[in-house]
Coordinates of C-alpha atoms in Angstrom, one line a residue:
M1 CA 0.1 0.0 0.3
G2 CA 1.6 3.5 -1.0
G3 CA 2.4 6.0 1.4
L4 CA 0.9 9.3 1.0
L5 CA 3.1 11.3 3.5
E6 CA 6.2 10.3 5.9
V7 CA 7.0 12.3 8.7
E8 CA 10.7 11.2 10.2
G9 CA 12.6 12.1 13.4
I10 CA 10.4 15.4 14.0
R11 CA 11.2 17.7 16.8
F12 CA 9.6 20.8 17.6
K13 CA 9.6 23.5 20.4
Y14 CA 6.9 26.0 21.5
S15 CA 7.3 28.4 23.6
D16 CA 10.5 27.2 25.2
K17 CA 8.6 23.7 25.8
D18 CA 9.8 20.5 23.7
L19 CA 6.0 19.1 22.2
F20 CA 7.8 16.2 20.1
N21 CA 10.4 13.9 20.6
N22 CA 12.0 12.4 18.0
V23 CA 8.3 11.9 16.3
S24 CA 7.6 9.5 13.1
F25 CA 4.3 9.3 11.3
R26 CA 2.8 8.0 8.2
I27 CA -0.4 8.3 6.0
L28 CA -0.8 5.4 3.5
Q29 CA -3.6 5.3 1.0
K30 CA -7.2 4.9 2.0
D31 CA -5.7 5.4 6.1
H32 CA -8.7 6.4 8.4
I33 CA -6.7 7.9 10.7
V34 CA -7.9 9.6 14.2
L35 CA -5.5 11.5 16.2
V36 CA -5.8 11.6 19.9
G37 CA -4.1 12.8 22.6
D38 CA -5.0 14.8 26.3
N39 CA -5.2 18.7 26.2
G40 CA -2.0 20.4 25.6
T41 CA -0.3 17.3 24.2
G42 CA 0.4 19.3 20.9
K43 CA -2.3 17.6 18.5
S44 CA -3.3 20.8 16.8
T45 CA 0.3 21.7 16.4
F46 CA 1.4 18.3 15.0
M47 CA -1.5 18.9 12.5
N48 CA -0.4 22.6 11.3
L49 CA 3.1 21.0 11.0
I50 CA 2.3 18.4 8.6
A51 CA -0.1 20.9 6.7
K52 CA 3.3 22.9 6.4
N53 CA 1.8 25.7 8.6
L54 CA 4.5 25.3 10.6
I55 CA 8.3 24.3 10.7
P56 CA 9.6 21.7 12.4
D57 CA 13.3 22.2 14.6
S58 CA 14.5 18.7 12.8
G59 CA 13.1 15.9 10.8
K60 CA 11.4 15.9 7.4
I61 CA 7.8 16.2 6.3
E62 CA 7.4 14.6 3.0
W63 CA 4.6 14.7 1.2
M64 CA 4.7 12.4 -1.9
N65 CA 4.5 13.7 -5.3
G66 CA 1.4 14.7 -6.5
V67 CA -0.5 14.1 -3.3
S68 CA -3.3 16.9 -2.6
F69 CA -4.5 17.7 1.3
A70 CA -6.9 20.2 2.6
Y71 CA -6.5 21.2 6.2
L72 CA -9.5 22.7 8.1
D73 CA -9.2 23.9 11.5
Q74 CA -11.5 26.2 13.7
H75 CA -9.5 29.6 12.5
L76 CA -10.0 29.6 8.7
K77 CA -9.8 32.9 7.3
V78 CA -11.7 33.3 4.1
N79 CA -13.9 35.9 2.1
Q80 CA -16.9 36.6 4.0
D81 CA -18.4 38.9 1.5
V82 CA -19.4 35.9 -0.7
S83 CA -22.9 34.0 -1.1
I84 CA -22.6 30.1 0.2
I85 CA -23.7 29.0 -3.1
D86 CA -20.9 30.9 -4.6
Y87 CA -18.2 29.8 -1.7
I88 CA -19.2 26.5 -2.1
S89 CA -19.4 26.3 -5.8
E90 CA -15.7 27.7 -6.4
V91 CA -14.8 24.0 -6.0
F92 CA -16.1 23.4 -9.7
K93 CA -14.9 26.4 -10.8
P94 CA -12.3 24.6 -13.4
L95 CA -14.9 22.6 -14.1
L96 CA -17.5 25.1 -15.1
E97 CA -14.6 26.8 -17.2
K98 CA -14.2 24.1 -19.2
E99 CA -17.6 23.2 -20.0
K100 CA -17.7 26.7 -21.0
L101 CA -15.1 26.0 -23.5
M102 CA -16.4 23.1 -24.8
N103 CA -19.6 24.9 -25.5
S104 CA -17.7 27.4 -27.6
Y105 CA -16.1 24.6 -29.5
Y106 CA -19.7 23.2 -30.0
D107 CA -20.7 26.9 -31.1
M108 CA -17.5 26.8 -33.7
L109 CA -19.3 23.6 -35.8
A110 CA -22.0 26.1 -36.9
T111 CA -19.6 28.2 -38.5
C112 CA -15.7 27.1 -39.3
K113 CA -14.9 25.6 -42.6
E114 CA -15.2 22.2 -43.2
Y115 CA -11.8 20.9 -42.9
E116 CA -12.0 22.4 -39.5
Y117 CA -14.8 20.9 -38.3
E118 CA -13.6 17.4 -37.1
K119 CA -10.7 19.5 -35.2
Y120 CA -13.2 21.4 -33.2
L121 CA -15.3 18.1 -32.5
N122 CA -12.4 16.3 -31.2
Y123 CA -11.6 19.4 -28.9
A124 CA -15.1 19.6 -27.6
Q125 CA -15.6 16.0 -27.3
A126 CA -12.1 15.4 -25.3
I127 CA -13.3 18.2 -22.6
Q128 CA -16.7 16.3 -22.6
D129 CA -15.1 13.1 -21.2
E130 CA -12.8 14.9 -18.4
L131 CA -16.0 16.2 -17.2
D132 CA -17.5 13.0 -17.4
K133 CA -14.8 11.4 -15.8
A134 CA -14.9 14.3 -13.1
N135 CA -18.9 13.5 -12.4
F136 CA -19.4 17.1 -13.4
Y137 CA -23.2 16.7 -14.3
A138 CA -23.9 15.6 -10.5
M139 CA -22.5 18.1 -9.6
N140 CA -25.9 19.7 -8.5
S141 CA -26.7 16.5 -6.4
T142 CA -23.3 16.1 -5.1
I143 CA -23.4 19.6 -3.4
G144 CA -27.2 19.3 -2.6
N145 CA -26.3 15.8 -0.6
M146 CA -23.6 17.9 1.3
I147 CA -25.8 21.0 2.2
N148 CA -28.8 19.0 3.2
G149 CA -26.6 16.2 5.2
L150 CA -25.0 19.3 7.1
G151 CA -27.8 21.0 7.8
I152 CA -26.6 24.3 5.2
K153 CA -29.8 24.7 2.7
E154 CA -31.7 26.3 5.8
Y155 CA -29.6 29.1 5.6
G156 CA -30.5 30.4 2.5
M157 CA -27.8 29.7 -0.5
D158 CA -27.8 33.5 -1.3
T159 CA -26.8 34.2 2.4
K160 CA -23.8 35.8 2.5
L161 CA -20.9 34.0 5.1
S162 CA -20.6 37.4 6.7
T163 CA -23.9 37.3 8.2
L164 CA -23.7 33.8 9.5
S165 CA -22.4 32.8 13.2
G166 CA -19.7 31.2 13.5
G167 CA -20.9 27.7 13.8
Q168 CA -22.8 28.3 10.9
R169 CA -19.5 29.4 8.6
A170 CA -17.9 26.1 10.0
K171 CA -20.2 24.2 8.4
V172 CA -19.9 25.7 5.4
Y173 CA -16.0 25.5 5.3
L174 CA -16.8 21.9 5.9
A175 CA -18.7 21.3 3.3
K176 CA -16.5 22.9 0.9
Q177 CA -13.6 20.9 1.8
L178 CA -15.6 17.4 1.7
L179 CA -16.7 18.4 -1.8
E180 CA -12.8 19.2 -2.7
A181 CA -12.1 15.7 -2.1
P182 CA -8.4 15.6 -1.8
D183 CA -6.2 12.8 -1.5
V184 CA -6.0 13.4 2.0
L185 CA -8.6 15.4 4.3
L186 CA -7.1 16.8 7.8
M187 CA -9.6 18.1 10.2
D188 CA -9.4 19.7 13.5
E189 CA -12.5 19.1 15.7
P190 CA -15.0 19.5 13.2
T191 CA -17.6 18.5 15.1
N192 CA -17.4 21.6 17.5
F193 CA -20.4 23.3 15.3
L194 CA -22.3 20.5 14.4
D195 CA -25.7 18.9 15.9
V196 CA -26.2 15.5 16.6
S197 CA -27.5 14.4 13.5
H198 CA -25.2 16.3 11.3
I199 CA -22.6 14.4 13.2
E200 CA -24.0 11.1 12.6
W201 CA -24.2 12.0 8.7
L202 CA -20.6 13.3 8.7
A203 CA -19.7 10.1 10.6
D204 CA -21.2 7.9 7.9
Y205 CA -19.9 10.3 5.0
L206 CA -16.4 9.7 6.6
K207 CA -16.7 6.0 6.7
S208 CA -17.4 5.3 3.2
F209 CA -14.5 8.2 2.2
P210 CA -12.6 6.8 -0.4
K211 CA -9.3 8.7 0.4
A212 CA -7.9 9.0 3.4
F213 CA -8.1 11.5 6.2
V214 CA -6.6 12.3 9.5
V215 CA -9.2 13.5 12.2
I216 CA -8.6 15.3 15.5
S217 CA -11.8 15.3 18.2
H218 CA -13.0 14.7 21.6
D219 CA -16.3 13.3 20.8
E220 CA -15.7 9.6 21.5
G221 CA -19.1 8.7 19.8
F222 CA -17.8 9.9 16.6
L223 CA -14.1 8.8 17.2
R224 CA -15.8 5.3 17.6
A225 CA -17.7 5.4 14.3
I226 CA -14.9 6.7 11.9
G227 CA -11.3 5.4 13.6
E228 CA -9.8 2.6 11.8
V229 CA -6.1 3.5 12.4
V230 CA -5.4 5.6 15.9
Y231 CA -2.5 7.8 16.1
N232 CA -2.0 8.2 20.0
L233 CA 0.5 11.7 21.4
S234 CA 1.5 10.8 24.6
N235 CA 5.0 11.4 26.5
K236 CA 5.9 13.4 23.3
V237 CA 5.9 10.4 21.1
L238 CA 3.3 9.6 18.5
T239 CA 2.2 5.5 18.7
R240 CA 0.7 4.2 15.6
Y241 CA -2.1 1.6 16.7
N242 CA -3.9 -0.4 13.6
M243 CA -7.0 -1.0 14.8
P244 CA -10.2 0.5 15.7
Y245 CA -10.7 3.2 18.4
D246 CA -12.6 0.6 20.8
T247 CA -9.8 -1.9 20.6
F248 CA -7.2 0.8 21.0
L249 CA -8.6 2.3 24.4
K250 CA -7.9 -1.4 25.6
E251 CA -4.7 -1.5 24.2
K252 CA -3.6 2.1 25.7
E253 CA -4.0 0.9 28.9
L254 CA -1.7 -2.3 28.5
R255 CA 0.8 0.1 26.5
D256 CA 0.7 3.0 29.5
S257 CA 1.5 0.1 32.1
Q258 CA 4.6 -1.1 30.1
Y259 CA 5.9 2.4 29.1
E260 CA 5.7 3.1 33.1
K261 CA 7.6 0.2 34.1
A262 CA 10.6 1.0 31.4
Y263 CA 10.6 4.7 32.8
V264 CA 10.9 3.2 36.2
N265 CA 13.5 0.8 35.2
Q266 CA 15.3 3.2 33.0
Q267 CA 15.4 5.7 35.7
A268 CA 17.0 2.9 38.1
F269 CA 19.4 2.1 35.3
I270 CA 20.6 5.4 35.1
K271 CA 21.1 6.6 38.9
R272 CA 23.2 3.0 39.1
T273 CA 25.3 4.0 36.1
Q274 CA 26.0 7.5 37.2
E275 CA 26.9 6.3 41.0
F276 CA 29.2 3.9 39.4
I277 CA 31.0 6.4 37.4
Q278 CA 31.1 9.3 40.0
K279 CA 32.6 6.3 42.4
N280 CA 35.1 4.8 39.5
I281 CA 36.2 7.8 36.7
V282 CA 39.1 8.7 39.3
R283 CA 40.7 5.3 40.0
A284 CA 43.2 4.4 37.5
T285 CA 42.2 0.6 37.8
T286 CA 38.2 1.6 36.8
T287 CA 38.4 4.6 34.5
K288 CA 38.2 3.0 31.7
Q289 CA 35.3 1.3 32.7
A290 CA 33.9 4.7 33.9
Q291 CA 34.4 6.5 30.9
S292 CA 32.9 3.7 28.9
R293 CA 29.8 3.6 30.7
R294 CA 29.3 7.3 30.8
K295 CA 29.4 7.0 26.7
M296 CA 27.1 4.5 26.6
L297 CA 24.5 6.9 29.0
E298 CA 25.2 9.8 26.3
R299 CA 23.6 7.1 23.7
I300 CA 20.7 6.2 25.9
E301 CA 17.6 7.6 24.3
V302 CA 16.0 8.8 27.7
L303 CA 12.3 8.1 27.9
E304 CA 9.8 11.1 29.0
K305 CA 8.7 11.0 32.2
P306 CA 4.8 9.5 32.0
K307 CA 2.6 12.5 31.2
N308 CA -0.2 11.4 33.3
H309 CA -3.7 13.2 33.0
E310 CA -3.7 16.5 35.4
P311 CA -7.2 15.9 36.8
M312 CA -9.8 19.2 37.3
H313 CA -11.0 19.6 40.9
L314 CA -13.2 22.5 40.4
T315 CA -15.5 23.5 42.7
F316 CA -18.4 26.2 41.9
P317 CA -18.7 28.2 45.1
F318 CA -22.7 28.9 46.1
S319 CA -23.8 32.3 47.2
K320 CA -27.1 32.1 48.6
G321 CA -30.5 30.5 48.2
L322 CA -33.1 31.8 45.7
G323 CA -37.2 32.2 46.0
Q324 CA -39.2 29.4 43.8
E325 CA -39.1 32.1 40.7
V326 CA -35.5 32.2 39.4
L327 CA -35.5 33.5 35.7
K328 CA -38.8 34.4 34.0
L329 CA -39.2 34.9 29.8
D330 CA -42.1 37.1 29.0
N331 CA -42.9 37.0 24.8
L332 CA -39.0 37.6 25.1
T333 CA -37.7 38.3 21.5
V334 CA -34.0 38.3 20.7
G335 CA -31.5 38.9 17.8
Y336 CA -29.1 41.4 16.5
K337 CA -30.3 45.2 15.6
D338 CA -33.3 44.8 13.1
K339 CA -32.7 40.6 12.5
V340 CA -34.8 38.6 14.7
V341 CA -33.5 34.9 15.6
L342 CA -36.1 34.0 18.2
E343 CA -39.4 35.7 19.3
N344 CA -42.1 35.5 21.6
L345 CA -40.2 33.2 24.2
N346 CA -42.0 32.0 27.4
F347 CA -40.3 30.3 30.2
L348 CA -40.2 30.2 34.1
M349 CA -37.0 28.7 35.6
K350 CA -37.3 27.3 39.1
Q351 CA -35.3 27.4 41.7
N352 CA -32.0 24.7 41.7
Q353 CA -33.5 23.6 38.2
K354 CA -30.4 22.6 35.5
I355 CA -31.3 23.2 31.9
A356 CA -30.1 22.2 28.7
I357 CA -31.0 24.4 25.9
L358 CA -30.8 22.5 22.6
G359 CA -31.3 23.4 19.1
H360 CA -29.5 23.2 15.6
N361 CA -26.7 25.5 15.2
G362 CA -27.6 29.2 14.3
V363 CA -31.3 28.4 16.1
G364 CA -30.3 31.3 18.2
K365 CA -28.8 29.2 21.5
S366 CA -26.1 31.6 22.3
T367 CA -28.1 34.6 21.1
I368 CA -30.7 33.7 24.4
L369 CA -27.8 33.8 26.7
K370 CA -26.0 36.8 25.4
T371 CA -29.6 38.5 26.1
I372 CA -30.2 37.1 29.3
M373 CA -26.8 38.0 30.5
G374 CA -27.4 41.6 29.3
I375 CA -24.5 41.9 26.6
I376 CA -26.8 42.5 23.8
P377 CA -30.5 44.1 24.3
A378 CA -33.8 42.1 23.7
L379 CA -35.7 43.2 20.8
G380 CA -39.0 42.5 22.4
G381 CA -40.6 41.6 25.6
R382 CA -38.8 41.2 28.4
Y383 CA -36.6 38.6 30.7
V384 CA -36.5 38.8 34.6
W385 CA -33.9 37.3 37.1
N386 CA -34.5 36.9 40.8
P387 CA -33.1 39.9 42.5
S388 CA -31.1 37.8 44.3
A389 CA -29.4 36.1 41.2
D390 CA -25.9 35.6 41.2
L391 CA -24.7 34.7 37.6
N392 CA -21.6 32.9 36.7
Y393 CA -21.1 32.7 32.6
F394 CA -19.1 30.9 30.3
A395 CA -19.2 32.2 26.9
Q396 CA -18.6 30.0 24.0
E397 CA -15.7 31.8 22.0
E398 CA -13.3 34.3 23.8
K399 CA -10.1 35.6 21.9
Y400 CA -6.6 36.3 23.7
D401 CA -3.8 38.6 22.7
D402 CA 0.1 36.8 22.9
I403 CA 1.1 38.6 26.1
T404 CA -1.8 37.8 28.7
T405 CA -1.0 34.5 30.8
P406 CA -3.4 32.5 32.6
I407 CA -2.1 33.9 36.1
E408 CA -2.7 38.1 34.3
Y409 CA -6.1 36.6 32.8
L410 CA -7.6 35.7 36.6
R411 CA -5.5 38.7 37.8
Y412 CA -7.7 41.3 35.7
Y413 CA -10.8 40.3 37.2
Y414 CA -9.2 39.7 40.8
H415 CA -6.1 42.5 41.2
M416 CA -5.7 42.0 45.0
K417 CA -4.8 38.3 44.5
T418 CA -0.8 37.0 44.7
D419 CA 0.9 35.0 42.1
G420 CA 0.7 32.1 44.4
E421 CA -3.0 32.3 45.1
L422 CA -4.1 32.6 41.6
R423 CA -1.7 29.5 40.5
S424 CA -3.4 27.4 43.2
V425 CA -6.9 28.6 41.7
L426 CA -5.4 27.3 38.2
A427 CA -4.0 24.0 39.8
T428 CA -7.6 23.0 40.8
A429 CA -8.1 22.8 36.6
G430 CA -5.1 21.1 35.8
I431 CA -3.2 24.1 35.1
K432 CA 0.5 24.0 36.6
G433 CA 3.9 24.8 36.2
D434 CA 4.9 26.6 32.9
L435 CA 1.3 26.6 31.5
A436 CA 0.4 29.2 34.5
T437 CA 3.0 31.7 32.9
R438 CA 2.5 31.0 29.1
P439 CA 0.6 33.5 26.8
M440 CA -3.1 32.3 26.5
S441 CA -2.6 32.2 22.7
S442 CA -0.2 29.6 22.8
L443 CA -2.4 27.0 24.9
S444 CA -4.2 24.4 23.1
G445 CA -8.1 24.9 23.2
G446 CA -8.6 22.6 26.2
Q447 CA -6.2 24.6 28.5
Q448 CA -7.9 27.8 27.5
T449 CA -11.0 26.3 28.7
K450 CA -9.8 25.0 31.9
V451 CA -8.1 28.1 32.7
R452 CA -11.8 30.2 32.0
L453 CA -13.4 27.2 34.3
A454 CA -10.9 28.2 37.2
L455 CA -11.9 31.7 37.0
M456 CA -15.7 30.7 37.4
T457 CA -14.5 29.1 40.5
M458 CA -13.5 32.4 42.3
K459 CA -17.1 33.7 42.0
K460 CA -19.9 32.8 44.3
S461 CA -23.1 32.3 42.6
N462 CA -26.1 30.6 42.4
I463 CA -26.7 30.5 38.7
L464 CA -24.3 28.8 36.4
I465 CA -24.5 29.5 32.5
F466 CA -22.6 27.3 29.9
D467 CA -22.2 28.1 26.6
E468 CA -20.6 24.9 24.9
P469 CA -17.9 24.2 27.8
T470 CA -16.9 20.5 26.4
N471 CA -16.0 21.7 22.8
H472 CA -12.6 21.4 23.4
L473 CA -11.9 19.1 26.6
D474 CA -10.6 15.4 26.7
V475 CA -12.8 12.6 27.6
M476 CA -11.4 12.8 31.1
S477 CA -11.7 16.5 31.8
K478 CA -15.1 16.4 30.3
A479 CA -16.3 13.4 33.4
E480 CA -14.6 15.7 35.7
L481 CA -16.8 19.0 34.7
W482 CA -19.5 16.8 34.7
E483 CA -19.0 16.1 38.4
S484 CA -18.6 19.9 39.2
I485 CA -21.7 20.7 37.7
D486 CA -23.4 17.9 39.2
K487 CA -22.7 18.8 42.9
F488 CA -23.4 22.8 42.6
P489 CA -26.7 23.3 44.7
G490 CA -27.9 26.3 42.4
S491 CA -29.5 26.5 39.3
V492 CA -27.8 25.7 36.0
I493 CA -28.3 26.7 32.4
L494 CA -26.3 24.6 29.6
V495 CA -25.9 24.7 25.8
T496 CA -24.1 22.1 24.3
H497 CA -24.4 20.0 21.4
E498 CA -23.0 16.8 23.4
D499 CA -26.1 14.5 24.3
D500 CA -23.4 12.5 26.6
F501 CA -22.6 15.4 28.4
Y502 CA -26.0 16.9 29.7
E503 CA -27.8 13.3 29.8
G504 CA -28.2 12.6 33.5
L505 CA -27.2 16.1 34.2
V506 CA -30.1 18.4 33.8
D507 CA -33.9 18.0 35.0
M508 CA -34.9 19.8 31.8
E509 CA -34.5 20.2 27.9
L510 CA -35.3 22.9 26.3
K511 CA -35.6 22.5 22.3
F512 CA -35.8 25.1 19.9
G513 CA -37.0 25.1 16.2
T514 CA -34.7 24.3 13.2
D515 CA -31.6 25.4 11.5
K516 CA -33.8 28.2 10.1
E517 CA -33.3 31.5 11.9

């Protein structure tokens, strides 16, 4: 089976931290690869390396001649002043131009000289064969399958990208990448902005994808559905497992245990050897032996200390009890300026209720939260909080500059706290050591989420409001967050697209409409 990509001996340092130790990796034809590892191990950085967006410190990354790849990340920058249909149709632009040329040759047949007739006919026929081979005439049904499967059609195909929500735009970018059908799809968290039905559609699409892909995701159900080969990034090394994701989980436990033993034994050997060298290097009779062992030590590939998951022990402090009525929506209409997203909402939230707000991307879930938080004004009706309500809010997205560290991020809100106090808070979210002093922008998405969750533990409240808190968290961190929310004695409003996260956690589900805005 032919190789599409060969990666050998990669080392890469990010913010003075070694992420990879002599890493090797390969993509074979039709490989359906999932790339997994704890938050902060460097999965997205590795994807950027193989996508040629970053240059390694050493080693080689070699795509085979003629192999095409497309990279989808969560921060794609594109011209947004175009309609959905025009953006997606760009994929077929070369074929549309060929069709135009073919038609011009056919037009020439009506006016050309007799001896030129066969030449133009052959030209046109050659292009016709190319279009048939590229399945050009199935273009409309191909686009139709994609926009229906991902729920894009509901937005209106003439809608400009600039007017879509972040999640809606991500789906359009994903659709275009899938339509391009390169030899290798590279996708970082493609399900973050997808609803359950669209995740299922994408999983089915990728399972039958005839080419290769590499996918990073923290959605275990999705990984189970698509993963035929697993690359696990742990202890700065990538290990390939030629097996489905479920089988990998069992195999990984065994390998982790073996690695730990190997590390302990190697450390003991190094210590014994160093002690021998110190004792014998100055003795004339044993100097050669000591020198020999020193050379041997220099040649040893020292194993990294096993990097275990840094657990989160989050406690959201409770302020005070509330009366029976916590939040009342009275004919509330939400949206932006003259654009109504949801209208005439009526609802009463009672004391200590935990509620999940569900619905397709773009239906207005985040807009509801921003409105009741007072971030954007209501377009009609009203919302009334209990006068004793203390709100604690986790926004879906936040931007970071290249300077602010986690400690400084917390200090902006609590400027009297010492570095030591802030480090202790961050540690409860698994942000320890140098992570606390690195720029927020250099942390992984999961680590950024943990810093923001740490901030929430510094505020006493009786109502927690979360907008997609699990988007970047690894499996164990999600379980820890679930426990922390479950233990909170007050009220909770949760927006999430992960049904396995809110099941068993909430008392009530509020479902809103379709993708149509």
